[in-house]
Short mmCIF file of C-alpha atoms in Angstrom, two decimals:
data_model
loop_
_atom_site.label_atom_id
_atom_site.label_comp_id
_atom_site.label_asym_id
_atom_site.label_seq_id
_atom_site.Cartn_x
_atom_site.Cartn_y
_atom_site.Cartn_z
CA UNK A 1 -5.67 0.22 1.31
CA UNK A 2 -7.44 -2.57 -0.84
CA UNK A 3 -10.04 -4.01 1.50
CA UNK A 4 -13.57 -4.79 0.11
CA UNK A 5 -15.90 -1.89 1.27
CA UNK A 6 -19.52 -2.04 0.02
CA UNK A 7 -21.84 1.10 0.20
CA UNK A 8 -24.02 1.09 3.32
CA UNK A 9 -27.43 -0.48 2.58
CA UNK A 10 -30.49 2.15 2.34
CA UNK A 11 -27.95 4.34 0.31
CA UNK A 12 -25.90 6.55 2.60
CA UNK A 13 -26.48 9.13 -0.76
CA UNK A 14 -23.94 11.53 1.08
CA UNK A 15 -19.84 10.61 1.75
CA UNK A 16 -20.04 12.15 4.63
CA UNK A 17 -22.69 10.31 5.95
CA UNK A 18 -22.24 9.96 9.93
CA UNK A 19 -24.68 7.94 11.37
CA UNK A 20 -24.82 5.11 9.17
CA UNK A 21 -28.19 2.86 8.81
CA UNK A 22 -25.93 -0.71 9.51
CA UNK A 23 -22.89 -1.00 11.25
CA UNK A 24 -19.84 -1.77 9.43
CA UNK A 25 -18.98 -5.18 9.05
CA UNK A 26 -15.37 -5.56 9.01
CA UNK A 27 -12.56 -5.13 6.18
CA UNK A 28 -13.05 -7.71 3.91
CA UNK A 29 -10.43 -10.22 1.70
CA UNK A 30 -8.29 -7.65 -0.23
CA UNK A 31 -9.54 -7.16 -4.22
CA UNK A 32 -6.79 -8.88 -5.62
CA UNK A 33 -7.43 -6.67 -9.20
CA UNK A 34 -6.13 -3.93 -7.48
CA UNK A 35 -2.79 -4.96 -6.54
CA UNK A 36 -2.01 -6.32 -9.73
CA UNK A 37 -2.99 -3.25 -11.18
CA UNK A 38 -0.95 -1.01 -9.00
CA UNK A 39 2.18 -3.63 -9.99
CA UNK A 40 1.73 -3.29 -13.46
CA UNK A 41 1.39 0.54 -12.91
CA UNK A 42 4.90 0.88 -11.07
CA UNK A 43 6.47 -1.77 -13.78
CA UNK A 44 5.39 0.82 -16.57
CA UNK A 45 6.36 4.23 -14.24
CA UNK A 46 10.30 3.40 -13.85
CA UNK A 47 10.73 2.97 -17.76
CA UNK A 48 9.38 7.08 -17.71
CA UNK A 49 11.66 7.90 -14.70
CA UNK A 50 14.95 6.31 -15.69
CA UNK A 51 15.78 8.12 -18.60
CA UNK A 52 15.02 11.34 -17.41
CA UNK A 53 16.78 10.98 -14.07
CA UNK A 54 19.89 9.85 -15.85
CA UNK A 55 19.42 12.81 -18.43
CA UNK A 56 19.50 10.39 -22.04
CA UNK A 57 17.94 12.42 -24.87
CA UNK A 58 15.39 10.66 -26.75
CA UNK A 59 16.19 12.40 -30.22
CA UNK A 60 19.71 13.16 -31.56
CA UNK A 61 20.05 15.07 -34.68
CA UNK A 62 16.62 15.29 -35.35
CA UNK A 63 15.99 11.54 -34.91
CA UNK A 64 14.05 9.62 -32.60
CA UNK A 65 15.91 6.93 -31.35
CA UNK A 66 13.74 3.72 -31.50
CA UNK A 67 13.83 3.00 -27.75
CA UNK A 68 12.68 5.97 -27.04
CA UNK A 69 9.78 5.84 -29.95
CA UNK A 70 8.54 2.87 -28.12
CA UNK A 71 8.50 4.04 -24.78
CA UNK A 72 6.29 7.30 -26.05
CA UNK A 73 4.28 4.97 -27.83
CA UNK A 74 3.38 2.22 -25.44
CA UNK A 75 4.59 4.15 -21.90
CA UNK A 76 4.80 7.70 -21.33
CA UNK A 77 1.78 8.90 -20.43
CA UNK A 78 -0.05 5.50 -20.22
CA UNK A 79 0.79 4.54 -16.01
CA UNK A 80 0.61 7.80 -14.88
CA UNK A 81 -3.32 7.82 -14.87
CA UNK A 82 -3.30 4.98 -13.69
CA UNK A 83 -1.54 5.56 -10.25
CA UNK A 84 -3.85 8.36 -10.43
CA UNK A 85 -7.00 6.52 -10.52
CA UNK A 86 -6.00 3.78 -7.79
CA UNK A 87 -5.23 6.65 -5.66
CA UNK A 88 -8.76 8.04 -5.61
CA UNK A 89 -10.05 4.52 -5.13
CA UNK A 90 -7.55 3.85 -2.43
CA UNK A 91 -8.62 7.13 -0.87
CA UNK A 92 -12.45 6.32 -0.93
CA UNK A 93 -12.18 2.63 0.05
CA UNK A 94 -10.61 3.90 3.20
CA UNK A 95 -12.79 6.95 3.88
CA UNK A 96 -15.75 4.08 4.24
CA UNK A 97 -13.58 1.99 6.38
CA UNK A 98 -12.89 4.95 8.22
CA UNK A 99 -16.09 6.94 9.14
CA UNK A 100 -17.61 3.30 10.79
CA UNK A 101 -14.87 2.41 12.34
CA UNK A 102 -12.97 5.86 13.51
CA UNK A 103 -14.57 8.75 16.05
CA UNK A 104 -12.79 11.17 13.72
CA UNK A 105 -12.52 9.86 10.41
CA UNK A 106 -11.38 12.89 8.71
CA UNK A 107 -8.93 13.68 11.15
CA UNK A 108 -7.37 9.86 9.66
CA UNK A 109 -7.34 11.41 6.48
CA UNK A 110 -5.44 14.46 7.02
CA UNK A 111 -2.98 12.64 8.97
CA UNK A 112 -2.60 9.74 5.91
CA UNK A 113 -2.30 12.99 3.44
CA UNK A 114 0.44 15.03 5.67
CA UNK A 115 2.46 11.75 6.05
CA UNK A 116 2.33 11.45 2.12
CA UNK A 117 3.26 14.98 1.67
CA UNK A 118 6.12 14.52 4.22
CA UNK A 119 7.22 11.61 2.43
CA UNK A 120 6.91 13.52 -1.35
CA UNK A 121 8.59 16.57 -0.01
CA UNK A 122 11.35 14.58 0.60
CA UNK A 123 11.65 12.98 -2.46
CA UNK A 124 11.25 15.97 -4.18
CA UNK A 125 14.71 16.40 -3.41
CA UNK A 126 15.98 13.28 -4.89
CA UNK A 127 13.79 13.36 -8.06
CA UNK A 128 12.08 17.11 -9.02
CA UNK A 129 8.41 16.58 -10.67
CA UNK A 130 7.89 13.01 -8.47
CA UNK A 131 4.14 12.88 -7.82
CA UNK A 132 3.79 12.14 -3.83
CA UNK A 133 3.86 15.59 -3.25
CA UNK A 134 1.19 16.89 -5.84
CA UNK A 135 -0.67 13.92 -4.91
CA UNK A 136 -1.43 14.95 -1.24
CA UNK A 137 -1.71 18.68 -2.66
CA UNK A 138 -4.50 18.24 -4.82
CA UNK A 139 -6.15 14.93 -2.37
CA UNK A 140 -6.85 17.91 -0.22
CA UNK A 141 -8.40 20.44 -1.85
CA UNK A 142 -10.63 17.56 -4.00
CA UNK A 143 -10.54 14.35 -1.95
CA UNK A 144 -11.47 15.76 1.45
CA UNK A 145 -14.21 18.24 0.39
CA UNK A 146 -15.81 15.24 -1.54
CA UNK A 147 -16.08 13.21 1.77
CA UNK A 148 -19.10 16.12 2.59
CA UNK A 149 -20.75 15.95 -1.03
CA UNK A 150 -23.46 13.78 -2.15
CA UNK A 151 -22.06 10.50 -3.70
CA UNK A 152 -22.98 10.40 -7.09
CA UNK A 153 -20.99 14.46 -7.33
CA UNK A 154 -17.50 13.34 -7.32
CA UNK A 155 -17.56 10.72 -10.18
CA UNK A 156 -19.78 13.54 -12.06
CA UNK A 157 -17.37 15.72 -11.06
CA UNK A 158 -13.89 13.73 -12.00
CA UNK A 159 -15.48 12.68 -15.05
CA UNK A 160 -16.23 16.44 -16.27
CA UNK A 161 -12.35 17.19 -15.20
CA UNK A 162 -10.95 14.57 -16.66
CA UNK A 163 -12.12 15.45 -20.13
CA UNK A 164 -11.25 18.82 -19.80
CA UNK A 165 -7.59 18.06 -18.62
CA UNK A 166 -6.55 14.89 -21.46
CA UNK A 167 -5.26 17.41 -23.68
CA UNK A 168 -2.79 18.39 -20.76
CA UNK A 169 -2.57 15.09 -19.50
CA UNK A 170 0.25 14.66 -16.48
CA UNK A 171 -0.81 16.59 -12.78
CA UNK A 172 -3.65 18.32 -14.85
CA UNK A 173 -5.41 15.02 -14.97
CA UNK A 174 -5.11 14.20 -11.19
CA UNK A 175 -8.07 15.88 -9.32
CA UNK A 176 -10.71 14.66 -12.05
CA UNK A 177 -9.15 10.86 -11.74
CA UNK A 178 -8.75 11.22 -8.08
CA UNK A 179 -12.70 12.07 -8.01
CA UNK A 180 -13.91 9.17 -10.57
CA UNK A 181 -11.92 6.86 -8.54
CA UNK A 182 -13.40 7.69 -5.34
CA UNK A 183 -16.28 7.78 -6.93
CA UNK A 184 -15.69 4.12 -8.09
CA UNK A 185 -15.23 3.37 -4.36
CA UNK A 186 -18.12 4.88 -2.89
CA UNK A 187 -20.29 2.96 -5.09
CA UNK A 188 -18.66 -0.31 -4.59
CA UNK A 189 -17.58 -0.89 -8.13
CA UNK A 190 -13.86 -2.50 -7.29
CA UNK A 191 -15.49 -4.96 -5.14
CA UNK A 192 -18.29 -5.73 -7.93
CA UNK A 193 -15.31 -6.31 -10.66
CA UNK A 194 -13.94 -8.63 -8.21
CA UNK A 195 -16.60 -10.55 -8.59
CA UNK A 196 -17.01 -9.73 -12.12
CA UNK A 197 -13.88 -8.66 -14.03
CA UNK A 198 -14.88 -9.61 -16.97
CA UNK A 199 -17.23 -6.90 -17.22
CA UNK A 200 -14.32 -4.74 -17.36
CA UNK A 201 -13.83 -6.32 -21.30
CA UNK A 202 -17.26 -4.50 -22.23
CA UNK A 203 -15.39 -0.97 -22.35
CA UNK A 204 -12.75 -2.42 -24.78
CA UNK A 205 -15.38 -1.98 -28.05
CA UNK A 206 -15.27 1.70 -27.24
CA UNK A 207 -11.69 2.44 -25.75
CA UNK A 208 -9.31 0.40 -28.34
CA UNK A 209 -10.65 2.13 -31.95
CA UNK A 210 -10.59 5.86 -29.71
CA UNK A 211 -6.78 4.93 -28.49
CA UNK A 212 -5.84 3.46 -31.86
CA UNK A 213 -7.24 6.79 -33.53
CA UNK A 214 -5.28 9.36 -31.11
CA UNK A 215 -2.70 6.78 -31.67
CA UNK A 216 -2.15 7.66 -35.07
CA UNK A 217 -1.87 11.19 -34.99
CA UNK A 218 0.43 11.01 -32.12
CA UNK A 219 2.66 9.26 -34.63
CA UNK A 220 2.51 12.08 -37.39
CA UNK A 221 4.78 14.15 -35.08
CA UNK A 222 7.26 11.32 -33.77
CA UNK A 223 9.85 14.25 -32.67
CA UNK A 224 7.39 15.51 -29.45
CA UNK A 225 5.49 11.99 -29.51
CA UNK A 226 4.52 11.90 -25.52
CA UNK A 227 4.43 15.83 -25.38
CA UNK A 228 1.61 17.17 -27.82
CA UNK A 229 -2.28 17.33 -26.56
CA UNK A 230 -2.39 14.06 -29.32
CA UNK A 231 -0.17 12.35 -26.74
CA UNK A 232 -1.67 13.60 -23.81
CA UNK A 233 -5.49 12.26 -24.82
CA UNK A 234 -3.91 9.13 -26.18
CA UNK A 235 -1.82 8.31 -22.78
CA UNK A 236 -5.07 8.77 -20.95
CA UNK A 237 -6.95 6.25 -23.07
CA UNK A 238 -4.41 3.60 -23.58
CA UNK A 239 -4.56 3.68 -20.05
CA UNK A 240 -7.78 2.80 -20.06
CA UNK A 241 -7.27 0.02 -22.69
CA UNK A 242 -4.52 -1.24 -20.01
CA UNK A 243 -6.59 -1.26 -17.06
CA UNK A 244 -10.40 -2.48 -19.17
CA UNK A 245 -7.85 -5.81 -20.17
CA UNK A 246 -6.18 -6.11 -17.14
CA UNK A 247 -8.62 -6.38 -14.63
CA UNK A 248 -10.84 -8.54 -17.64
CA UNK A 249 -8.00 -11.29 -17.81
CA UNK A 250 -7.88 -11.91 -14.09
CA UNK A 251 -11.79 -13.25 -14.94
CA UNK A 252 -9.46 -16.63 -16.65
CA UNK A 253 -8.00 -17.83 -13.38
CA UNK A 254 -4.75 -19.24 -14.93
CA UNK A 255 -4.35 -16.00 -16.35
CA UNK A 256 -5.22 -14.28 -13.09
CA UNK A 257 -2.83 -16.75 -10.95
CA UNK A 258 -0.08 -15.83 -12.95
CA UNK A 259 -1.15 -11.81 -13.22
CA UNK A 260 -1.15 -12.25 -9.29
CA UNK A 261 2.25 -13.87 -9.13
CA UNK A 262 3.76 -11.33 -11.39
CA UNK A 263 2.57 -8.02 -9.83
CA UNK A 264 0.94 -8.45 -6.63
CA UNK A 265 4.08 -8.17 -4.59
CA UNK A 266 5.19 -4.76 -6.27
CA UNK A 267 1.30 -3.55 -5.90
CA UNK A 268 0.99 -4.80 -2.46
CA UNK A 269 4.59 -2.80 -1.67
CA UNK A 270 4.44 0.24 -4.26
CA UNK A 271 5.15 2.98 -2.14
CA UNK A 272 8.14 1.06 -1.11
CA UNK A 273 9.34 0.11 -4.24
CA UNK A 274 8.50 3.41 -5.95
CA UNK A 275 10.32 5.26 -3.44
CA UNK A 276 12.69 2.24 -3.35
CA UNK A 277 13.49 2.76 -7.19
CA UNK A 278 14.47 5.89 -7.19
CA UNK A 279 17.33 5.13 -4.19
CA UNK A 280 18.44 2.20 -6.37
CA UNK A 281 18.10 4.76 -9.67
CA UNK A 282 20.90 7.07 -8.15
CA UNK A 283 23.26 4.49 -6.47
CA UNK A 284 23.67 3.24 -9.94
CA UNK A 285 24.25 6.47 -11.88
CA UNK A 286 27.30 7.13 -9.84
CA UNK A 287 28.45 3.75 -11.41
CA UNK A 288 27.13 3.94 -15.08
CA UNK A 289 30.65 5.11 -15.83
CA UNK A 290 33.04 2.84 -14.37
CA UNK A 291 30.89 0.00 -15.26
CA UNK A 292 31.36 1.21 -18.89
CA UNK A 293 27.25 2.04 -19.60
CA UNK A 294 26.82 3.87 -22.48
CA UNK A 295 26.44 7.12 -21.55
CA UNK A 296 24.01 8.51 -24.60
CA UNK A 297 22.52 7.24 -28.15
CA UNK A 298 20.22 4.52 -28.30
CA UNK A 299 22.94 2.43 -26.93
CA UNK A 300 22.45 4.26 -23.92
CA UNK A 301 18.99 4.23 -23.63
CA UNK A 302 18.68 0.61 -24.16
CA UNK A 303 21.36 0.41 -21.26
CA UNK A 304 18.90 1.94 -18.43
CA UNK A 305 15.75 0.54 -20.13
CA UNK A 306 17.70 -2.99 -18.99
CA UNK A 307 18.24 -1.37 -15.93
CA UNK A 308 15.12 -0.52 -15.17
CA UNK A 309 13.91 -3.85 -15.37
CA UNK A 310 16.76 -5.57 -13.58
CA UNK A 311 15.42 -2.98 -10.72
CA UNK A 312 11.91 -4.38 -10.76
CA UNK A 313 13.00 -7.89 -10.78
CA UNK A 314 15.15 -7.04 -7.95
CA UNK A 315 12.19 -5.36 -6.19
CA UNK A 316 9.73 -8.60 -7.23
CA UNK A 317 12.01 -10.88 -5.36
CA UNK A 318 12.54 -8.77 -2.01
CA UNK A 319 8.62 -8.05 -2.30
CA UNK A 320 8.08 -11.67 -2.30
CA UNK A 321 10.24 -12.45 0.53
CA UNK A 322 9.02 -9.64 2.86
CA UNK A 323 5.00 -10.45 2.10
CA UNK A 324 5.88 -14.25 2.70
CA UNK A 325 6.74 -12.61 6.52
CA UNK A 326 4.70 -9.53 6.74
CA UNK A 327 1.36 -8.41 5.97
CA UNK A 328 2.36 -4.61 4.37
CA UNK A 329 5.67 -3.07 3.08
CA UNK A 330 7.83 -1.50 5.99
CA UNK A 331 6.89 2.27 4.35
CA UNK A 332 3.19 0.88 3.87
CA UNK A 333 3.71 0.20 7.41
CA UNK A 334 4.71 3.37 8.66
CA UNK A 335 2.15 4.96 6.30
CA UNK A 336 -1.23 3.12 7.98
CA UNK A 337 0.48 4.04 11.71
CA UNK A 338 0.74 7.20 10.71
CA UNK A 339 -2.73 7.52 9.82
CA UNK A 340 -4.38 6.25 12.58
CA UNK A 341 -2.06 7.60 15.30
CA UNK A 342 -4.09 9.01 17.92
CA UNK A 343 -7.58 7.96 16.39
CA UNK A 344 -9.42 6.15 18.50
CA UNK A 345 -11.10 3.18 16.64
CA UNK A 346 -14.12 1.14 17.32
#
């Protein structure tokens, strides 16, 4: 959910404030940042899947094979946190969407996180280590129990865990960027970047020298480039670096028209499409062979790396068509029903 939320006036200090001092206004426009960043996110997250799924190894002999170099370099690691972080700000924009406009907010909650941990358990099946699944795991033991705290705890408190889990990087960074971004929410700080991304360009100063540094010891060890704590720290803030520019070039609206254009219609759809991608992932594997696609080597990872992105393209144009008819995705769809079934709403 991407509506524009602000923080009740008088400062409802507590997330689990339930008599609020105004009424909530409405949902208002979506924050267009966020879709594009949850596009870019899902462009950079089936270049991590592919090769893995299709079982290529990225060193052979001892050597790292270029393509795969690049991907640890630029990808692995990098979208990750960012899915992460746009999960806890999802997650908080509709908790304050929720709790004016819902009897039993929580109770919309629960039922958005067992539908997503229906959905991961499934896919779980299709493609071990997805992250649906550990996604409504840990949004219930952190995401829920922050709805009671005071506000300013869970940004304190995902900042503090966030830190401590970059060397691990991967599921060990979720509940601390699940917290900061619901955090972000609660304090109205997407909706404020809508209005002023380019403020988003002031953290650049301080995030490209740290990810360049990391950076560079990352690429003493090329071999387990993407695996080491190096990698780990330096995924997490490259991430930033993505996000800090991202969100800073929609501020030049030619830029931001064609940002929208590009990845809007996979943010707007990216449970479908993420989901989507994997069915597409495996249809193809069973025809790698008879289509002659190198099977291993560089050759072959260049092979799915083209895949990949003949995928997304694929996905960008049925996006496009279905938004041009429909307001959400058809598994965004189901999602929101499933949320609010049986919650009565004001």
């Amino acid at each position: 959910m991407t509506t524009t939320v602000e923080p009740p006036a008088g400062g409802a200090s507590r997330a689990g404030t339930t008599s609020p001092p105004r009424p909530y206004a409405g949902a208002g426009p979506r924050i267009e940042w966020l879709d594009v960043l949850r596009g870019f996110a899902l462009c950079g997250i089936i270049f991590v899947n592919i090769p893995p799924m299709y079982q290529l190894p990225g060193v052979v002999d001892g050597d790292v094979l270029p393509t795969r170099l690049l991907l640890d370099l630029w990808v692995q690691g990098r979208f990750f946190p960012i899915f992460s972080l746009l999960f806890g700000i999802g997650f908080g924009l509709m908790w304050m969407s929720a709790r004016y406009r819902a009897d039993q907010p929580r109770r919309a909650l629960l039922q958005r996180i067992g539908a997503l941990a229906v959905l991961g358990g499934v896919h779980q099946l299709f493609q071990p280590g997805e992250a649906l699944l550990p996604y409504a795991v840990a949004a219930l033991i952190v995401l829920v129990p922050a709805t009671w705290a005071p506000r300013w705890l869970a940004p304190a408190a995902g900042a503090i865990l966030t830190v401590l889990a970059a060397p691990y990087g991967s599921i060990a960074l979720v509940p601390g960027l699940f917290l900061v971004g619901f955090g972000l929410a609660m304090y109205g700080v997407p909706a404020k970047l809508g209005r002023r991304p380019w403020l988003a360009a002031l953290a650049l100063p301080v995030c490209v020298p740290a990810a360049w540094f990391v950076v560079r010891g990352q690429l003493a060890d090329p071999v387990s480039a993407g695996f080491t704590p190096d990698s780990k720290v330096a995924g997490l803030l490259m991430a930033a670096c993505y996000v800090c520019v991202l969100i800073a070039l929609t501020a030049v609206p030619g830029v931001r028209r064609v940002l929208a254009a590009l990845f809007s219609p996979l943010g707007r759809m990216a449970l479908t499409n993420y989901l989507g991608a994997t069915a597409i992932i495996l249809a193809i594997g069973g025809l790698r062979g008879p289509l002659g696609v190198p099977a291993s080597g560089e050759d072959g990872l260049l092979a799915v790396t083209a895949i990949a992105a003949g995928i997304l393209v694929l996905q960008w144009g049925l996006s496009t068509v279905w938004l041009a008819r429909f307001e959400q995705g058809p598994l965004e769809s189901l999602w929101r029903r499933l949320t609010w079934a049986g919650v009565a709403r004001h």
